[in-house]
PDB file of C-alpha atoms and ligand atoms in Angstrom:
ATOM      1  CA  MET Y   1      -0.299   0.209  -0.153  1.00 93.00           C
ATOM      2  CA  ILE Y   2       1.531   3.344  -0.739  1.00 97.00           C
ATOM      3  CA  LEU Y   3      -1.464   5.213   0.916  1.00 98.00           C
ATOM      4  CA  GLU Y   4      -3.507   3.982   3.923  1.00 98.00           C
ATOM      5  CA  VAL Y   5      -6.166   6.199   5.365  1.00 98.00           C
ATOM      6  CA  ASN Y   6      -7.327   4.790   8.610  1.00 98.00           C
ATOM      7  CA  ASP Y   7     -10.469   5.723  10.538  1.00 98.00           C
ATOM      8  CA  ILE Y   8      -9.965   9.580  10.256  1.00 98.00           C
ATOM      9  CA  TYR Y   9     -12.218  12.254  11.673  1.00 98.00           C
ATOM     10  CA  THR Y  10     -11.701  15.793  10.480  1.00 98.00           C
ATOM     11  CA  SER Y  11     -13.673  18.923  11.579  1.00 98.00           C
ATOM     12  CA  TYR Y  12     -13.515  22.396  10.572  1.00 97.00           C
ATOM     13  CA  GLY Y  13     -13.845  24.250  13.872  1.00 94.00           C
ATOM     14  CA  LEU Y  14     -16.941  22.750  15.536  1.00 94.00           C
ATOM     15  CA  SER Y  15     -18.324  21.216  12.468  1.00 96.00           C
ATOM     16  CA  GLN Y  16     -17.198  17.531  12.057  1.00 97.00           C
ATOM     17  CA  ILE Y  17     -17.093  16.548   8.445  1.00 98.00           C
ATOM     18  CA  LEU Y  18     -15.550  13.142   8.274  1.00 98.00           C
ATOM     19  CA  PHE Y  19     -16.642  10.424  10.573  1.00 98.00           C
ATOM     20  CA  GLY Y  20     -14.285   7.508  10.435  1.00 98.00           C
ATOM     21  CA  ILE Y  21     -13.079   7.548   6.746  1.00 98.00           C
ATOM     22  CA  SER Y  22     -10.839   4.602   5.718  1.00 98.00           C
ATOM     23  CA  ILE Y  23      -9.515   3.862   2.268  1.00 98.00           C
ATOM     24  CA  ASN Y  24      -6.264   2.690   0.692  1.00 98.00           C
ATOM     25  CA  VAL Y  25      -4.532   2.986  -2.353  1.00 98.00           C
ATOM     26  CA  ASP Y  26      -1.879   0.467  -3.782  1.00 98.00           C
ATOM     27  CA  GLU Y  27       1.282   1.286  -5.942  1.00 96.00           C
ATOM     28  CA  GLY Y  28      -0.109   1.686  -9.586  1.00 96.00           C
ATOM     29  CA  GLU Y  29      -3.896   1.853  -8.953  1.00 97.00           C
ATOM     30  CA  CYS Y  30      -6.283   4.239  -9.728  1.00 98.00           C
ATOM     31  CA  VAL Y  31      -9.047   4.476  -7.144  1.00 98.00           C
ATOM     32  CA  ALA Y  32     -12.159   6.655  -7.340  1.00 98.00           C
ATOM     33  CA  LEU Y  33     -13.420   8.619  -4.236  1.00 98.00           C
ATOM     34  CA  LEU Y  34     -17.089   9.285  -5.283  1.00 97.00           C
ATOM     35  CA  GLY Y  35     -19.973  11.090  -3.779  1.00 96.00           C
ATOM     36  CA  ARG Y  36     -22.234  14.078  -4.053  1.00 95.00           C
ATOM     37  CA  ASN Y  37     -21.379  17.729  -3.505  1.00 95.00           C
ATOM     38  CA  GLY Y  38     -20.415  18.221   0.256  1.00 96.00           C
ATOM     39  CA  VAL Y  39     -19.767  14.714   1.385  1.00 97.00           C
ATOM     40  CA  GLY Y  40     -16.291  15.279   2.238  1.00 98.00           C
ATOM     41  CA  LYS Y  41     -14.105  14.276  -0.590  1.00 98.00           C
ATOM     42  CA  THR Y  42     -12.221  17.355  -0.495  1.00 98.00           C
ATOM     43  CA  THR Y  43     -11.893  17.453   3.050  1.00 98.00           C
ATOM     44  CA  THR Y  44     -10.396  13.664   3.021  1.00 98.00           C
ATOM     45  CA  LEU Y  45      -7.726  14.788   0.476  1.00 98.00           C
ATOM     46  CA  ARG Y  46      -7.011  17.856   2.658  1.00 98.00           C
ATOM     47  CA  SER Y  47      -6.660  15.709   5.642  1.00 98.00           C
ATOM     48  CA  ILE Y  48      -4.269  13.634   3.735  1.00 98.00           C
ATOM     49  CA  MET Y  49      -2.139  16.452   2.564  1.00 97.00           C
ATOM     50  CA  GLY Y  50      -2.064  17.888   6.058  1.00 96.00           C
ATOM     51  CA  LEU Y  51      -3.758  20.866   5.023  1.00 97.00           C
ATOM     52  CA  THR Y  52      -6.817  20.187   7.564  1.00 97.00           C
ATOM     53  CA  ALA Y  53      -5.305  17.754   9.974  1.00 97.00           C
ATOM     54  CA  PRO Y  54      -7.632  14.930  11.257  1.00 97.00           C
ATOM     55  CA  THR Y  55      -8.315  14.973  15.087  1.00 97.00           C
ATOM     56  CA  LYS Y  56      -8.417  10.997  15.207  1.00 97.00           C
ATOM     57  CA  GLY Y  57      -7.011   8.524  12.998  1.00 98.00           C
ATOM     58  CA  SER Y  58      -3.955   8.022  10.870  1.00 98.00           C
ATOM     59  CA  VAL Y  59      -2.513   8.637   7.297  1.00 98.00           C
ATOM     60  CA  VAL Y  60       0.165   6.495   6.440  1.00 98.00           C
ATOM     61  CA  TYR Y  61       1.946   7.049   3.294  1.00 98.00           C
ATOM     62  CA  LYS Y  62       4.675   4.612   2.036  1.00 97.00           C
ATOM     63  CA  GLY Y  63       4.946   3.204   5.533  1.00 97.00           C
ATOM     64  CA  ASN Y  64       5.449   6.728   7.377  1.00 97.00           C
ATOM     65  CA  ASP Y  65       2.742   8.038   9.454  1.00 98.00           C
ATOM     66  CA  ILE Y  66       2.026  11.493   7.984  1.00 98.00           C
ATOM     67  CA  THR Y  67      -1.135  12.314  10.048  1.00 97.00           C
ATOM     68  CA  GLY Y  68      -1.091  16.342  10.397  1.00 91.00           C
ATOM     69  CA  ARG Y  69       2.062  16.673   8.978  1.00 96.00           C
ATOM     70  CA  ALA Y  70       2.817  19.973   7.070  1.00 97.00           C
ATOM     71  CA  SER Y  71       1.495  19.987   3.469  1.00 96.00           C
ATOM     72  CA  PHE Y  72       4.717  20.971   2.116  1.00 95.00           C
ATOM     73  CA  ARG Y  73       6.433  18.198   3.877  1.00 96.00           C
ATOM     74  CA  VAL Y  74       3.859  15.709   2.544  1.00 97.00           C
ATOM     75  CA  ALA Y  75       4.571  17.335  -1.103  1.00 95.00           C
ATOM     76  CA  LYS Y  76       8.253  16.685  -0.731  1.00 94.00           C
ATOM     77  CA  MET Y  77       7.536  13.052   0.320  1.00 95.00           C
ATOM     78  CA  GLY Y  78       5.963  12.675  -3.383  1.00 96.00           C
ATOM     79  CA  VAL Y  79       2.466  13.498  -2.970  1.00 97.00           C
ATOM     80  CA  GLY Y  80       1.157  15.515  -5.607  1.00 97.00           C
ATOM     81  CA  PHE Y  81      -2.236  17.421  -5.069  1.00 97.00           C
ATOM     82  CA  VAL Y  82      -4.380  18.910  -7.746  1.00 97.00           C
ATOM     83  CA  PRO Y  83      -6.946  21.290  -6.316  1.00 95.00           C
ATOM     84  CA  GLU Y  84     -10.383  21.855  -6.960  1.00 92.00           C
ATOM     85  CA  GLU Y  85      -9.702  25.307  -7.975  1.00 88.00           C
ATOM     86  CA  ARG Y  86      -7.336  25.471 -10.773  1.00 84.00           C
ATOM     87  CA  ARG Y  87      -4.384  27.461  -9.310  1.00 85.00           C
ATOM     88  CA  ILE Y  88      -2.299  28.626 -12.329  1.00 93.00           C
ATOM     89  CA  PHE Y  89      -0.126  31.877 -12.546  1.00 95.00           C
ATOM     90  CA  SER Y  90      -2.356  33.927 -15.082  1.00 96.00           C
ATOM     91  CA  ASP Y  91       0.689  36.065 -15.871  1.00 97.00           C
ATOM     92  CA  LEU Y  92       2.969  33.546 -16.597  1.00 98.00           C
ATOM     93  CA  SER Y  93       3.209  31.679 -19.612  1.00 98.00           C
ATOM     94  CA  VAL Y  94       2.248  28.223 -20.227  1.00 98.00           C
ATOM     95  CA  ARG Y  95       5.951  27.043 -20.160  1.00 98.00           C
ATOM     96  CA  GLU Y  96       6.738  29.011 -17.244  1.00 98.00           C
ATOM     97  CA  ASN Y  97       3.648  27.638 -15.247  1.00 98.00           C
ATOM     98  CA  LEU Y  98       5.203  24.323 -15.875  1.00 98.00           C
ATOM     99  CA  GLU Y  99       8.663  25.549 -14.746  1.00 97.00           C
ATOM    100  CA  THR Y 100       7.417  26.962 -11.593  1.00 96.00           C
ATOM    101  CA  GLY Y 101       6.272  23.026 -10.811  1.00 95.00           C
ATOM    102  CA  ARG Y 102       9.669  21.537 -11.382  1.00 94.00           C
ATOM    103  CA  LYS Y 103      11.091  19.666  -8.236  1.00 89.00           C
ATOM    104  CA  PRO Y 104      13.287  16.988  -7.801  1.00 84.00           C
ATOM    105  CA  ALA Y 105      11.776  13.436  -6.966  1.00 81.00           C
ATOM    106  CA  ALA Y 106      11.309  12.359  -3.471  1.00 78.00           C
ATOM    107  CA  ASN Y 107      13.378   9.354  -3.686  1.00 67.00           C
ATOM    108  CA  GLY Y 108      15.967   9.519  -6.468  1.00 57.00           C
ATOM    109  CA  ALA Y 109      14.409  10.339  -9.944  1.00 49.00           C
ATOM    110  CA  ASN Y 110      10.996   8.599 -10.058  1.00 52.00           C
ATOM    111  CA  GLY Y 111      12.357   5.294 -10.788  1.00 59.00           C
ATOM    112  CA  GLY Y 112      14.823   7.140 -13.329  1.00 61.00           C
ATOM    113  CA  LYS Y 113      12.342   8.748 -15.164  1.00 81.00           C
ATOM    114  CA  GLU Y 114      11.960  12.258 -14.257  1.00 91.00           C
ATOM    115  CA  TRP Y 115       9.147  14.722 -15.540  1.00 95.00           C
ATOM    116  CA  THR Y 116      10.245  17.271 -18.231  1.00 96.00           C
ATOM    117  CA  ILE Y 117       8.175  19.766 -20.091  1.00 97.00           C
ATOM    118  CA  ASP Y 118       8.534  17.545 -23.352  1.00 97.00           C
ATOM    119  CA  ARG Y 119       7.146  14.534 -21.001  1.00 96.00           C
ATOM    120  CA  VAL Y 120       4.245  16.657 -19.981  1.00 97.00           C
ATOM    121  CA  HIS Y 121       3.599  17.523 -23.665  1.00 97.00           C
ATOM    122  CA  GLU Y 122       3.505  13.930 -24.528  1.00 96.00           C
ATOM    123  CA  ILE Y 123       0.652  13.908 -22.112  1.00 97.00           C
ATOM    124  CA  PHE Y 124      -1.076  16.967 -23.186  1.00 97.00           C
ATOM    125  CA  PRO Y 125       0.010  17.883 -26.667  1.00 96.00           C
ATOM    126  CA  ILE Y 126      -2.367  20.684 -26.639  1.00 96.00           C
ATOM    127  CA  LEU Y 127       0.027  22.476 -24.043  1.00 97.00           C
ATOM    128  CA  GLU Y 128       2.928  22.444 -26.290  1.00 97.00           C
ATOM    129  CA  GLY Y 129       1.246  24.624 -29.106  1.00 97.00           C
ATOM    130  CA  LEU Y 130       0.401  27.019 -26.243  1.00 98.00           C
ATOM    131  CA  SER Y 131       3.732  27.061 -24.699  1.00 98.00           C
ATOM    132  CA  ASP Y 132       4.026  31.257 -24.981  1.00 98.00           C
ATOM    133  CA  ARG Y 133       0.208  32.019 -23.927  1.00 98.00           C
ATOM    134  CA  LYS Y 134      -0.310  33.590 -20.807  1.00 97.00           C
ATOM    135  CA  GLY Y 135      -2.325  31.238 -18.490  1.00 96.00           C
ATOM    136  CA  GLY Y 136      -4.918  33.633 -17.896  1.00 95.00           C
ATOM    137  CA  TYR Y 137      -6.023  33.300 -21.625  1.00 96.00           C
ATOM    138  CA  LEU Y 138      -6.507  29.403 -21.338  1.00 96.00           C
ATOM    139  CA  SER Y 139      -9.752  27.872 -21.592  1.00 95.00           C
ATOM    140  CA  GLY Y 140     -11.117  25.857 -18.544  1.00 94.00           C
ATOM    141  CA  GLY Y 141      -9.918  22.518 -19.923  1.00 95.00           C
ATOM    142  CA  GLU Y 142      -6.631  23.908 -20.794  1.00 96.00           C
ATOM    143  CA  GLN Y 143      -6.056  25.240 -17.362  1.00 96.00           C
ATOM    144  CA  GLN Y 144      -6.895  21.919 -15.765  1.00 96.00           C
ATOM    145  CA  MET Y 145      -4.417  20.379 -18.076  1.00 96.00           C
ATOM    146  CA  LEU Y 146      -1.884  23.097 -17.179  1.00 97.00           C
ATOM    147  CA  THR Y 147      -2.303  22.313 -13.569  1.00 97.00           C
ATOM    148  CA  VAL Y 148      -1.890  18.614 -13.606  1.00 97.00           C
ATOM    149  CA  GLY Y 149       1.020  19.191 -15.915  1.00 97.00           C
ATOM    150  CA  ARG Y 150       2.634  21.569 -13.381  1.00 97.00           C
ATOM    151  CA  THR Y 151       1.867  18.826 -10.614  1.00 97.00           C
ATOM    152  CA  LEU Y 152       3.513  16.281 -12.361  1.00 97.00           C
ATOM    153  CA  MET Y 153       6.631  18.373 -12.798  1.00 97.00           C
ATOM    154  CA  GLY Y 154       7.101  18.063  -9.148  1.00 96.00           C
ATOM    155  CA  ASN Y 155       7.513  14.350  -9.815  1.00 96.00           C
ATOM    156  CA  PRO Y 156       4.704  12.922  -7.425  1.00 96.00           C
ATOM    157  CA  ASP Y 157       4.590   9.149  -6.910  1.00 96.00           C
ATOM    158  CA  LEU Y 158       1.006   9.614  -5.667  1.00 97.00           C
ATOM    159  CA  LEU Y 159      -1.388  12.041  -7.602  1.00 98.00           C
ATOM    160  CA  LEU Y 160      -4.443  13.306  -5.808  1.00 98.00           C
ATOM    161  CA  LEU Y 161      -6.933  15.008  -8.356  1.00 98.00           C
ATOM    162  CA  ASP Y 162      -9.849  16.979  -6.956  1.00 98.00           C
ATOM    163  CA  GLU Y 163     -12.891  16.986  -9.409  1.00 97.00           C
ATOM    164  CA  PRO Y 164     -10.658  17.525 -12.554  1.00 96.00           C
ATOM    165  CA  SER Y 165     -13.731  17.107 -14.962  1.00 95.00           C
ATOM    166  CA  GLU Y 166     -15.593  19.967 -12.811  1.00 94.00           C
ATOM    167  CA  GLY Y 167     -16.979  22.411 -15.193  1.00 93.00           C
ATOM    168  CA  LEU Y 168     -15.729  21.337 -18.495  1.00 95.00           C
ATOM    169  CA  ALA Y 169     -17.469  20.406 -21.676  1.00 94.00           C
ATOM    170  CA  PRO Y 170     -18.181  16.804 -22.541  1.00 94.00           C
ATOM    171  CA  LEU Y 171     -15.532  16.642 -25.434  1.00 94.00           C
ATOM    172  CA  VAL Y 172     -13.135  18.183 -23.171  1.00 95.00           C
ATOM    173  CA  VAL Y 173     -13.646  15.719 -20.280  1.00 96.00           C
ATOM    174  CA  ARG Y 174     -13.302  12.874 -23.054  1.00 96.00           C
ATOM    175  CA  ASP Y 175      -9.758  14.363 -23.816  1.00 96.00           C
ATOM    176  CA  LEU Y 176      -9.014  14.499 -20.041  1.00 96.00           C
ATOM    177  CA  SER Y 177     -10.211  10.998 -19.635  1.00 97.00           C
ATOM    178  CA  ASN Y 178      -7.923   9.738 -22.302  1.00 97.00           C
ATOM    179  CA  GLN Y 179      -4.769  11.871 -20.553  1.00 97.00           C
ATOM    180  CA  ILE Y 180      -5.364  10.448 -17.089  1.00 97.00           C
ATOM    181  CA  ALA Y 181      -5.810   7.066 -18.520  1.00 97.00           C
ATOM    182  CA  ARG Y 182      -2.464   7.538 -20.230  1.00 97.00           C
ATOM    183  CA  LEU Y 183      -0.804   8.536 -16.999  1.00 96.00           C
ATOM    184  CA  LYS Y 184      -1.889   5.586 -15.450  1.00 96.00           C
ATOM    185  CA  GLU Y 185      -0.368   3.403 -18.281  1.00 95.00           C
ATOM    186  CA  GLU Y 186       2.810   4.996 -17.337  1.00 93.00           C
ATOM    187  CA  GLY Y 187       2.616   3.901 -13.758  1.00 94.00           C
ATOM    188  CA  MET Y 188       1.279   6.809 -11.811  1.00 97.00           C
ATOM    189  CA  THR Y 189      -0.752   6.018  -9.075  1.00 97.00           C
ATOM    190  CA  ILE Y 190      -3.882   8.490  -8.624  1.00 98.00           C
ATOM    191  CA  LEU Y 191      -6.526   9.020  -6.086  1.00 98.00           C
ATOM    192  CA  LEU Y 192      -9.221  10.678  -8.241  1.00 98.00           C
ATOM    193  CA  CYS Y 193     -12.089  12.700  -6.400  1.00 98.00           C
ATOM    194  CA  GLU Y 194     -15.066  13.062  -8.719  1.00 97.00           C
ATOM    195  CA  GLN Y 195     -19.007  13.894  -8.635  1.00 94.00           C
ATOM    196  CA  ASN Y 196     -18.957  12.371 -12.275  1.00 93.00           C
ATOM    197  CA  ALA Y 197     -18.955   8.679 -11.580  1.00 93.00           C
ATOM    198  CA  LYS Y 198     -19.177   7.744 -14.969  1.00 92.00           C
ATOM    199  CA  PHE Y 199     -15.712   9.559 -15.819  1.00 94.00           C
ATOM    200  CA  ALA Y 200     -14.065   8.337 -12.947  1.00 96.00           C
ATOM    201  CA  THR Y 201     -15.139   4.696 -12.887  1.00 94.00           C
ATOM    202  CA  GLY Y 202     -13.885   4.533 -16.542  1.00 94.00           C
ATOM    203  CA  LEU Y 203     -10.419   5.252 -15.304  1.00 96.00           C
ATOM    204  CA  SER Y 204     -10.416   3.257 -12.088  1.00 97.00           C
ATOM    205  CA  ASP Y 205      -9.664  -0.101 -10.819  1.00 97.00           C
ATOM    206  CA  ARG Y 206     -11.626   0.334  -7.502  1.00 98.00           C
ATOM    207  CA  ALA Y 207     -14.130   3.172  -5.992  1.00 97.00           C
ATOM    208  CA  TYR Y 208     -15.047   4.298  -2.637  1.00 98.00           C
ATOM    209  CA  ILE Y 209     -18.326   6.178  -2.486  1.00 97.00           C
ATOM    210  CA  LEU Y 210     -18.902   8.693   0.502  1.00 98.00           C
ATOM    211  CA  GLU Y 211     -21.923   9.883   2.263  1.00 97.00           C
ATOM    212  CA  LYS Y 212     -22.054  12.313   4.914  1.00 97.00           C
ATOM    213  CA  GLY Y 213     -18.550  11.894   5.868  1.00 98.00           C
ATOM    214  CA  GLN Y 214     -18.576   8.177   5.962  1.00 98.00           C
ATOM    215  CA  VAL Y 215     -17.617   5.616   3.247  1.00 98.00           C
ATOM    216  CA  ARG Y 216     -20.966   4.015   2.115  1.00 96.00           C
ATOM    217  CA  PHE Y 217     -19.132   1.410  -0.235  1.00 96.00           C
ATOM    218  CA  GLY Y 218     -15.919   0.152  -1.232  1.00 97.00           C
ATOM    219  CA  GLY Y 219     -14.928  -2.334  -3.801  1.00 97.00           C
ATOM    220  CA  THR Y 220     -13.923  -2.883  -7.540  1.00 97.00           C
ATOM    221  CA  ILE Y 221     -15.641  -1.032 -10.517  1.00 95.00           C
ATOM    222  CA  ASP Y 222     -17.382  -4.544 -11.285  1.00 94.00           C
ATOM    223  CA  GLU Y 223     -18.624  -4.775  -7.864  1.00 95.00           C
ATOM    224  CA  LEU Y 224     -20.056  -1.253  -7.941  1.00 94.00           C
ATOM    225  CA  GLN Y 225     -21.792  -2.273 -11.201  1.00 92.00           C
ATOM    226  CA  GLU Y 226     -22.929  -5.316  -9.862  1.00 93.00           C
ATOM    227  CA  ASN Y 227     -24.585  -3.707  -6.712  1.00 92.00           C
ATOM    228  CA  GLU Y 228     -27.902  -2.308  -7.994  1.00 91.00           C
ATOM    229  CA  GLU Y 229     -28.763   0.304  -5.356  1.00 91.00           C
ATOM    230  CA  ILE Y 230     -25.237   1.773  -5.713  1.00 90.00           C
ATOM    231  CA  ARG Y 231     -25.330   1.548  -9.551  1.00 88.00           C
ATOM    232  CA  ASP Y 232     -28.769   3.310  -9.774  1.00 89.00           C
ATOM    233  CA  GLN Y 233     -27.805   6.234  -7.576  1.00 90.00           C
ATOM    234  CA  TYR Y 234     -24.428   6.787  -8.370  1.00 88.00           C
ATOM    235  CA  LEU Y 235     -24.125   5.640 -12.042  1.00 83.00           C
ATOM    236  CA  GLY Y 236     -27.312   7.260 -13.180  1.00 71.00           C
ATOM    237  CA  LEU Y 237     -28.754   4.101 -15.081  1.00 49.00           C
TER     238      LEU Y 237
HETATM  239  N1  ADP Z 301     -13.283  25.760   5.281  1.00 57.15           N
HETATM  240  C1  ADP Z 301     -14.444  25.131   5.576  1.00 57.15           C
HETATM  241  N2  ADP Z 301     -15.278  25.576   7.041  1.00 57.15           N
HETATM  242  C2  ADP Z 301     -16.321  24.894   7.141  1.00 57.15           C
HETATM  243  N3  ADP Z 301     -16.950  24.026   6.480  1.00 57.15           N
HETATM  244  C3  ADP Z 301     -16.418  23.574   5.526  1.00 57.15           C
HETATM  245  C4  ADP Z 301     -15.138  24.227   4.902  1.00 57.15           C
HETATM  246  N4  ADP Z 301     -14.708  23.553   3.689  1.00 57.15           N
HETATM  247  C5  ADP Z 301     -15.463  22.666   3.729  1.00 57.15           C
HETATM  248  N5  ADP Z 301     -16.730  22.765   4.498  1.00 57.15           N
HETATM  249  C6  ADP Z 301     -18.041  21.925   4.518  1.00 57.15           C
HETATM  250  O1  ADP Z 301     -17.838  20.647   4.753  1.00 57.15           O
HETATM  251  C7  ADP Z 301     -18.366  19.622   4.280  1.00 57.15           C
HETATM  252  C8  ADP Z 301     -17.508  18.905   3.205  1.00 57.15           C
HETATM  253  O2  ADP Z 301     -17.086  19.633   2.186  1.00 57.15           O
HETATM  254  P1  ADP Z 301     -16.049  19.081   1.174  1.00 57.15           P
HETATM  255  O3  ADP Z 301     -15.022  18.241   1.929  1.00 57.15           O
HETATM  256  O4  ADP Z 301     -15.700  20.022   0.244  1.00 57.15           O
HETATM  257  O5  ADP Z 301     -17.286  18.198   0.223  1.00 57.15           O
HETATM  258  P2  ADP Z 301     -16.870  17.638  -1.250  1.00 57.15           P
HETATM  259  O6  ADP Z 301     -15.550  17.874  -1.613  1.00 57.15           O
HETATM  260  O7  ADP Z 301     -17.320  16.156  -1.046  1.00 57.15           O
HETATM  261  O8  ADP Z 301     -17.878  18.499  -2.204  1.00 57.15           O
HETATM  262  C9  ADP Z 301     -19.584  20.689   3.489  1.00 57.15           C
HETATM  263  O9  ADP Z 301     -20.611  20.767   4.327  1.00 57.15           O
HETATM  264  C10 ADP Z 301     -18.679  21.712   3.482  1.00 57.15           C
HETATM  265  O10 ADP Z 301     -19.901  22.730   3.566  1.00 57.15           O
HETATM  266 MG1   MG Z 302     -15.030  18.726  -3.305  1.00 57.15          MG
END
């Protein structure tokens, strides 16, 4: 297991949001974290990233207990976080945005294959043609690709993606889906938060469904599709 989240409870001030969430991710897997708006998906990622420390339970990354550890330290250990709001520098060019993400791999060059701008272009070819364009002039889809690309430049071993498909047109979501699939083929380990279950399950090996800060379901995508109740509620059939 590259990531184990064990029975975490997280709150913002007095409002308790997570009530004993346990999830895990194996190396090379893509795992979906599904659920409607407000169930605690982002809070789970923030708890892993050390942005909001859990009050109970633990987060173990590569065998190290990182519960509540400062987010820059978690990032340095190889966890790449792509937040919901696409944080790009609007006054910097696409190439400069990618450069700002460059960080050495956590443990010796990512299996000898450091991310470069050329490698990011192989995954997101559209970014190559936009190299000199200012970030502020990109479409939503282009911004999303740039945000993921910039995070890849930090050589993560685990990628946390928070609703990457949000607000994107169906054709763009399809492109993004192919690009994430390609990343997975290259061996990237991904925890993918989504409300768009169809998009996420198409990419994932397993899924968890959150409801009101708890795990309602956990299993393989086949198991999810065989569960009529879950399927009807979440896959919109
Ligand atoms: N900074 C915050 N302060 C207080 N409540 C928050 C904060 N961020 C999120 N919440 C609340 O926590 C709950 C879960 O939010 P979130 O984890 O963002 O859900 P999701 O990502 O599944 O949509 C929501 O009810 C939301 O209103
Ligand atoms: Mg969210």
